[in-house]
């Protein structure tokens, strides 16, 4: 697998899925999960050449000498090192979930090198948007006809009221998927094994985000932005996704019906068509 050396000497790994279009650098969520769970993003490699980065300390990327470099804002330098390695004047970014925080920080710090942004069921942590417990519960209630709903919803209520038990986080996993079947169960178990828990704890540590400055920078951005939300995603309820898209000057919000937190798995054809249609800068 190809590698490059980042600003502090850490060797980082990425995968390449060759496609007919220009490079699209893909950032996983987690936070701090390797990129394997992204797969081929529902067949998106048929439209773009995908560069799938393993963040430092995940997958085949090296563990850094300084664990403080796991902090989200410090990983912006990893992306800039990758851009230079790939010799891209502008870098198109696709970011999933927590990876959207990193993509937004990169766009704010390096607007001259930022092309198009596809932010998939994005985390809003870096922007300071508040997602309320009731917004999450309202999204969860859309699944009330599912056979697993009563137990999962009870667990979610305990989580949102600060009374979660050790099993409740596993019990709510069905809410993240458009279909809770054997494939989704296998995907969830595999994803959990791929996460660097130490790095995840440091990702959003104190100092990682300055929401006011970031919002101002995003308002100045000229990059075309796709915010892709899942109708059923309680991680990114639609009120929060609407507010998030409104932070960008040139953003389009697309909501995929019946999709959860991983829309390329729930409806691959719709996902690839939406991302491939993102306009050029």
XYZ file of N, CA, C and O in Angstrom, residues 71-197:
508
model
N -5.123 14.864 18.130
C -6.155 15.898 18.199
C -6.523 16.363 16.798
O -5.665 16.537 15.939
N -7.808 16.575 16.589
C -8.328 16.815 15.242
C -7.613 17.952 14.532
O -7.196 17.815 13.371
N -7.462 19.090 15.188
C -6.859 20.237 14.513
C -5.409 19.986 14.119
O -4.914 20.553 13.143
N -4.727 19.108 14.847
C -3.334 18.805 14.523
C -3.212 17.850 13.345
O -2.157 17.768 12.714
N -4.305 17.147 13.037
C -4.278 16.270 11.874
C -4.496 17.022 10.558
O -4.333 16.438 9.486
N -4.836 18.293 10.633
C -4.918 19.093 9.412
C -3.594 19.051 8.671
O -3.550 18.994 7.435
N -2.493 19.053 9.404
C -1.166 19.000 8.777
C -0.941 17.672 8.066
O -0.184 17.611 7.088
N -1.575 16.597 8.529
C -1.485 15.310 7.818
C -2.133 15.419 6.443
O -1.612 14.904 5.442
N -3.285 16.083 6.391
C -3.972 16.244 5.105
C -3.162 17.107 4.147
O -3.095 16.819 2.947
N -2.563 18.149 4.668
C -1.750 19.010 3.804
C -0.519 18.245 3.298
O -0.124 18.405 2.133
N 0.059 17.402 4.146
C 1.186 16.576 3.701
C 0.745 15.597 2.613
O 1.488 15.341 1.650
N -0.457 15.058 2.743
C -0.980 14.154 1.719
C -1.221 14.902 0.413
O -0.898 14.396 -0.671
N -1.778 16.101 0.495
C -2.007 16.883 -0.730
C -0.699 17.132 -1.479
O -0.610 16.979 -2.697
N 0.329 17.505 -0.736
C 1.624 17.745 -1.364
C 2.199 16.467 -1.951
O 2.769 16.467 -3.043
N 2.027 15.375 -1.222
C 2.505 14.072 -1.714
C 1.829 13.704 -3.024
O 2.471 13.183 -3.948
N 0.536 13.979 -3.119
C -0.221 13.651 -4.332
C -0.061 14.714 -5.425
O -0.547 14.505 -6.549
N 0.590 15.825 -5.088
C 0.819 16.928 -6.026
C -0.497 17.463 -6.588
O -0.638 17.688 -7.794
N -1.468 17.684 -5.687
C -2.766 18.204 -6.087
C -2.832 19.702 -5.798
O -2.688 20.106 -4.631
N -3.069 20.531 -6.800
C -3.248 21.971 -6.521
C -4.436 22.221 -5.594
O -4.372 23.055 -4.697
N -5.524 21.508 -5.853
C -6.699 21.545 -4.990
C -7.102 20.105 -4.677
O -7.013 19.240 -5.538
N -7.573 19.890 -3.476
C -7.908 18.542 -3.040
C -9.405 18.456 -2.770
O -9.954 19.191 -1.939
N -10.089 17.573 -3.505
C -11.479 17.253 -3.206
C -11.515 16.294 -2.031
O -10.743 15.318 -1.997
N -12.421 16.544 -1.090
C -12.490 15.733 0.117
C -13.881 15.139 0.292
O -14.889 15.830 0.138
N -13.921 13.857 0.610
C -15.128 13.196 1.096
C -14.833 12.788 2.527
O -13.817 12.144 2.790
N -15.704 13.164 3.440
C -15.481 12.863 4.850
C -16.749 12.310 5.460
O -17.836 12.856 5.258
N -16.599 11.236 6.212
C -17.738 10.611 6.872
C -17.716 10.920 8.361
O -16.663 10.858 9.006
N -18.861 11.257 8.911
C -19.067 11.355 10.347
C -18.020 12.265 10.992
O -17.881 13.426 10.610
N -17.245 11.755 11.962
C -16.249 12.582 12.648
C -15.198 13.123 11.704
O -14.585 14.163 11.977
N -14.968 12.450 10.582
C -14.013 12.942 9.610
C -14.401 14.283 9.028
O -13.541 15.031 8.528
N -15.687 14.634 9.088
C -16.136 15.930 8.587
C -15.558 17.076 9.410
O -15.370 18.186 8.892
N -15.293 16.843 10.689
C -14.647 17.875 11.497
C -13.267 18.203 10.933
O -12.889 19.377 10.818
N -12.526 17.175 10.587
C -11.190 17.373 10.014
C -11.282 18.056 8.655
O -10.499 18.972 8.358
N -12.223 17.636 7.826
C -12.379 18.252 6.507
C -12.725 19.731 6.635
O -12.201 20.574 5.890
N -13.603 20.077 7.566
C -13.984 21.477 7.755
C -12.805 22.308 8.238
O -12.603 23.444 7.770
N -12.014 21.765 9.153
C -10.843 22.495 9.636
C -9.821 22.684 8.520
O -9.188 23.739 8.424
N -9.654 21.663 7.670
C -8.730 21.802 6.544
C -9.221 22.891 5.592
O -8.440 23.742 5.141
N -10.507 22.883 5.280
C -11.060 23.881 4.364
C -10.894 25.284 4.919
O -10.668 26.244 4.163
N -10.998 25.432 6.248
C -10.847 26.746 6.867
C -9.395 27.213 6.840
O -9.113 28.392 6.619
N -8.472 26.283 7.050
C -7.058 26.653 7.118
C -6.414 26.754 5.743
O -5.481 27.527 5.543
N -6.900 25.968 4.787
C -6.274 25.923 3.459
C -7.326 26.109 2.360
O -7.488 25.235 1.500
N -8.041 27.224 2.355
C -9.085 27.392 1.339
C -8.543 27.385 -0.080
O -9.237 26.956 -1.010
N -7.318 27.827 -0.251
C -6.735 27.879 -1.594
C -6.421 26.496 -2.150
O -6.238 26.333 -3.358
N -6.379 25.501 -1.286
C -6.085 24.137 -1.708
C -7.288 23.205 -1.576
O -7.158 21.996 -1.747
N -8.450 23.771 -1.246
C -9.652 22.967 -1.042
C -10.549 23.056 -2.268
O -10.914 24.147 -2.704
N -10.890 21.898 -2.827
C -11.818 21.846 -3.945
C -13.225 21.600 -3.453
O -13.783 22.369 -2.670
N -13.820 20.508 -3.899
C -15.177 20.166 -3.516
C -15.185 19.367 -2.210
O -14.249 18.612 -1.930
N -16.250 19.527 -1.447
C -16.412 18.809 -0.188
C -17.691 17.975 -0.234
O -18.759 18.509 -0.538
N -17.576 16.702 0.089
C -18.739 15.832 0.265
C -18.713 15.364 1.716
O -17.859 14.563 2.100
N -19.614 15.881 2.520
C -19.650 15.625 3.953
C -20.819 14.690 4.223
O -21.984 15.075 4.102
N -20.486 13.455 4.578
C -21.465 12.371 4.636
C -21.874 12.124 6.086
O -21.028 11.825 6.930
N -23.169 12.266 6.381
C -23.691 12.156 7.745
C -22.678 12.745 8.733
O -22.176 12.064 9.612
N -22.378 14.044 8.582
C -21.239 14.638 9.284
C -21.470 14.864 10.771
O -22.583 15.180 11.211
N -20.400 14.734 11.530
C -20.384 15.233 12.900
C -20.350 16.753 12.852
O -19.696 17.347 11.992
N -21.034 17.382 13.801
C -21.088 18.848 13.847
C -20.280 19.396 15.014
O -20.354 20.590 15.324
N -19.478 18.562 15.654
C -18.794 18.959 16.887
C -17.932 20.190 16.703
O -17.912 21.088 17.557
N -17.193 20.269 15.592
C -16.257 21.378 15.399
C -16.961 22.710 15.231
O -16.366 23.765 15.463
N -18.227 22.688 14.842
C -18.962 23.927 14.567
C -19.753 24.428 15.767
O -20.319 25.526 15.713
N -19.838 23.654 16.814
C -20.566 24.062 18.004
C -22.065 23.908 17.919
O -22.787 24.347 18.822
N -22.571 23.284 16.858
C -24.009 23.033 16.760
C -24.421 22.025 17.838
O -23.733 21.027 18.074
N -25.540 22.308 18.480
C -26.042 21.417 19.529
C -27.095 20.475 18.959
O -28.039 20.913 18.293
N -26.916 19.193 19.197
C -27.933 18.201 18.873
C -28.609 17.800 20.178
O -27.957 17.306 21.101
N -29.889 18.031 20.279
C -30.597 17.764 21.521
C -30.997 16.299 21.633
O -31.087 15.572 20.633
N -31.258 15.901 22.856
C -31.738 14.544 23.088
C -33.048 14.302 22.354
O -33.260 13.232 21.767
N -33.935 15.285 22.350
C -35.225 15.100 21.697
C -35.067 14.953 20.191
O -35.824 14.203 19.556
N -34.110 15.638 19.586
C -33.863 15.458 18.149
C -33.442 14.019 17.849
O -33.886 13.423 16.864
N -32.590 13.467 18.698
C -32.167 12.076 18.491
C -33.336 11.112 18.708
O -33.523 10.160 17.942
N -34.108 11.359 19.738
C -35.247 10.484 20.022
C -36.285 10.558 18.904
O -36.893 9.541 18.535
N -36.485 11.756 18.353
C -37.448 11.901 17.254
C -37.003 11.111 16.035
O -37.817 10.461 15.361
N -35.688 11.147 15.730
C -35.176 10.349 14.617
C -35.342 8.863 14.899
O -35.702 8.080 14.008
N -35.103 8.464 16.143
C -35.237 7.057 16.506
C -36.675 6.575 16.367
O -36.928 5.425 15.969
N -37.637 7.436 16.677
C -39.043 7.023 16.621
C -39.494 6.681 15.201
O -40.531 6.016 15.022
N -38.758 7.110 14.206
C -39.085 6.723 12.827
C -38.971 5.218 12.628
O -39.497 4.681 11.648
N -38.290 4.545 13.549
C -38.082 3.096 13.428
C -39.033 2.304 14.318
O -38.800 1.117 14.586
N -40.097 2.908 14.768
C -40.955 2.291 15.784
C -41.563 0.962 15.345
O -41.979 0.162 16.199
N -41.625 0.699 14.039
C -42.226 -0.554 13.569
C -41.216 -1.690 13.451
O -41.593 -2.811 13.086
N -39.961 -1.423 13.761
C -38.939 -2.466 13.698
C -39.071 -3.399 14.902
O -39.374 -2.947 16.015
N -38.824 -4.698 14.721
C -38.984 -5.623 15.850
C -38.023 -5.362 17.003
O -38.329 -5.685 18.153
N -36.867 -4.786 16.715
C -35.874 -4.516 17.750
C -36.094 -3.176 18.449
O -35.373 -2.829 19.388
N -37.092 -2.401 18.014
C -37.253 -1.022 18.481
C -37.443 -0.889 19.988
O -36.789 -0.033 20.617
N -38.321 -1.649 20.648
C -38.575 -1.383 22.076
C -37.312 -1.429 22.928
O -37.059 -0.500 23.721
N -36.503 -2.466 22.757
C -35.295 -2.573 23.577
C -34.283 -1.501 23.208
O -33.636 -0.903 24.080
N -34.135 -1.238 21.916
C -33.159 -0.246 21.475
C -33.566 1.159 21.918
O -32.722 1.966 22.334
N -34.853 1.468 21.845
C -35.316 2.800 22.228
C -35.176 3.009 23.733
O -34.806 4.100 24.185
N -35.456 1.986 24.500
C -35.278 2.093 25.952
C -33.814 2.367 26.293
O -33.512 3.184 27.180
N -32.903 1.700 25.585
C -31.477 1.936 25.806
C -31.099 3.366 25.416
O -30.324 4.032 26.119
N -31.667 3.847 24.300
C -31.373 5.210 23.866
C -31.881 6.229 24.887
O -31.203 7.232 25.169
N -33.044 5.998 25.450
C -33.560 6.906 26.474
C -32.632 6.950 27.678
O -32.385 8.025 28.248
N -32.084 5.807 28.066
C -31.141 5.801 29.197
C -29.871 6.573 28.842
O -29.323 7.309 29.676
N -29.404 6.417 27.592
C -28.208 7.134 27.165
C -28.443 8.633 27.186
O -27.617 9.412 27.680
N -29.577 9.073 26.665
C -29.833 10.511 26.551
C -30.113 11.169 27.904
O -30.021 12.399 28.027
N -30.430 10.366 28.919
C -30.658 10.926 30.257
C -29.476 10.668 31.190
O -29.576 10.898 32.397
N -28.359 10.199 30.623
C -27.160 9.988 31.419
C -27.213 8.791 32.321
O -26.472 8.715 33.315
N -28.068 7.817 32.001
C -28.218 6.632 32.847
C -27.791 5.358 32.115
O -28.235 4.268 32.444
N -26.919 5.492 31.122
C -26.560 4.348 30.286
C -25.812 3.282 31.066
O -24.927 3.574 31.877
N -26.184 2.033 30.809
C -25.431 0.902 31.299
C -24.434 0.453 30.247
O -24.438 0.925 29.106
N -23.595 -0.494 30.607
C -22.525 -0.920 29.700
C -23.060 -1.561 28.425
O -22.404 -1.514 27.378
N -24.258 -2.141 28.477
C -24.811 -2.819 27.304
C -25.651 -1.894 26.415
O -26.015 -2.282 25.303
N -25.952 -0.707 26.902
C -26.875 0.151 26.161
C -26.281 0.653 24.857
O -27.011 0.826 23.869
N -24.979 0.898 24.812
C -24.370 1.398 23.577
C -24.432 0.348 22.474
O -24.600 0.683 21.300
N -24.329 -0.910 22.845
C -24.483 -1.984 21.856
C -25.950 -2.116 21.447
O -26.260 -2.350 20.271
N -26.852 -1.925 22.393
C -28.279 -2.109 22.123
C -28.814 -1.097 21.109
O -29.778 -1.383 20.389
N -28.201 0.103 21.020
C -28.710 1.116 20.092
C -28.087 1.006 18.698
O -28.455 1.774 17.798
N -27.198 0.075 18.489
C -26.518 -0.058 17.195
C -27.488 -0.180 16.012
O -27.218 0.370 14.929
N -28.639 -0.861 16.138
C -29.550 -0.946 14.987
C -29.992 0.408 14.438
O -30.285 0.532 13.245
N -30.024 1.436 15.282
C -30.457 2.757 14.820
C -29.512 3.360 13.775
O -29.895 4.269 13.046
N -28.276 2.872 13.704
C -27.294 3.466 12.800
C -27.387 2.910 11.385
O -26.696 3.402 10.490
N -28.214 1.918 11.173
C -28.266 1.219 9.897
C -29.676 1.255 9.326
O -30.660 1.087 10.061
N -29.768 1.447 8.014
C -31.072 1.433 7.371
C -31.748 0.082 7.468
O -32.977 0.001 7.525
N -30.934 -0.972 7.486
C -31.448 -2.346 7.658
C -30.592 -3.035 8.707
O -29.364 -3.126 8.543
N -31.221 -3.536 9.747
C -30.474 -4.242 10.783
C -30.563 -5.737 10.503
O -31.426 -6.450 10.964
N -29.626 -6.199 9.665
C -29.602 -7.597 9.257
C -28.227 -8.182 9.568
O -27.385 -7.538 10.219
N -27.988 -9.401 9.112
C -26.709 -10.053 9.423
C -25.522 -9.271 8.870
O -24.464 -9.185 9.505
N -25.688 -8.683 7.697
C -24.610 -7.894 7.121
C -24.290 -6.688 7.991
O -23.117 -6.349 8.224
N -25.323 -6.012 8.491
C -25.107 -4.856 9.350
C -24.468 -5.261 10.669
O -23.604 -4.544 11.201
N -24.872 -6.390 11.211
C -24.278 -6.859 12.473
C -22.795 -7.150 12.298
O -21.960 -6.779 13.134
N -22.443 -7.794 11.200
C -21.037 -8.086 10.921
C -20.248 -6.797 10.710
O -19.124 -6.650 11.214
N -20.827 -5.859 9.989
C -20.188 -4.565 9.740
C -19.930 -3.836 11.057
O -18.846 -3.283 11.284
N -20.912 -3.813 11.944
C -20.778 -3.112 13.222
C -19.685 -3.737 14.080
O -18.875 -3.023 14.691
N -19.643 -5.053 14.130
C -18.633 -5.727 14.944
C -17.235 -5.471 14.398
O -16.285 -5.222 15.144
N -17.088 -5.513 13.074
C -15.791 -5.281 12.459
C -15.335 -3.838 12.664
O -14.162 -3.575 12.947
N -16.259 -2.901 12.551
C -15.913 -1.493 12.722
C -15.398 -1.213 14.123
O -14.451 -0.436 14.310
N -16.019 -1.823 15.115
C -15.599 -1.596 16.500
C -14.163 -2.045 16.720
O -13.405 -1.421 17.471
N -13.774 -3.123 16.051
C -12.405 -3.637 16.209
C -11.370 -2.734 15.550
O -10.190 -2.790 15.885
N -11.791 -1.902 14.620
C -10.850 -1.095 13.835
C -10.613 0.292 14.423
O -9.873 1.080 13.859
N -11.207 0.598 15.529
C -11.110 1.926 16.119
C -9.978 1.989 17.135
O -9.832 1.096 17.975
N -9.164 3.050 17.064
C -8.109 3.299 18.042
C -8.727 4.110 19.173
O -8.960 5.315 19.039
N -8.992 3.445 20.289
C -9.727 4.099 21.374
C -8.923 5.215 22.025
O -9.476 6.257 22.399
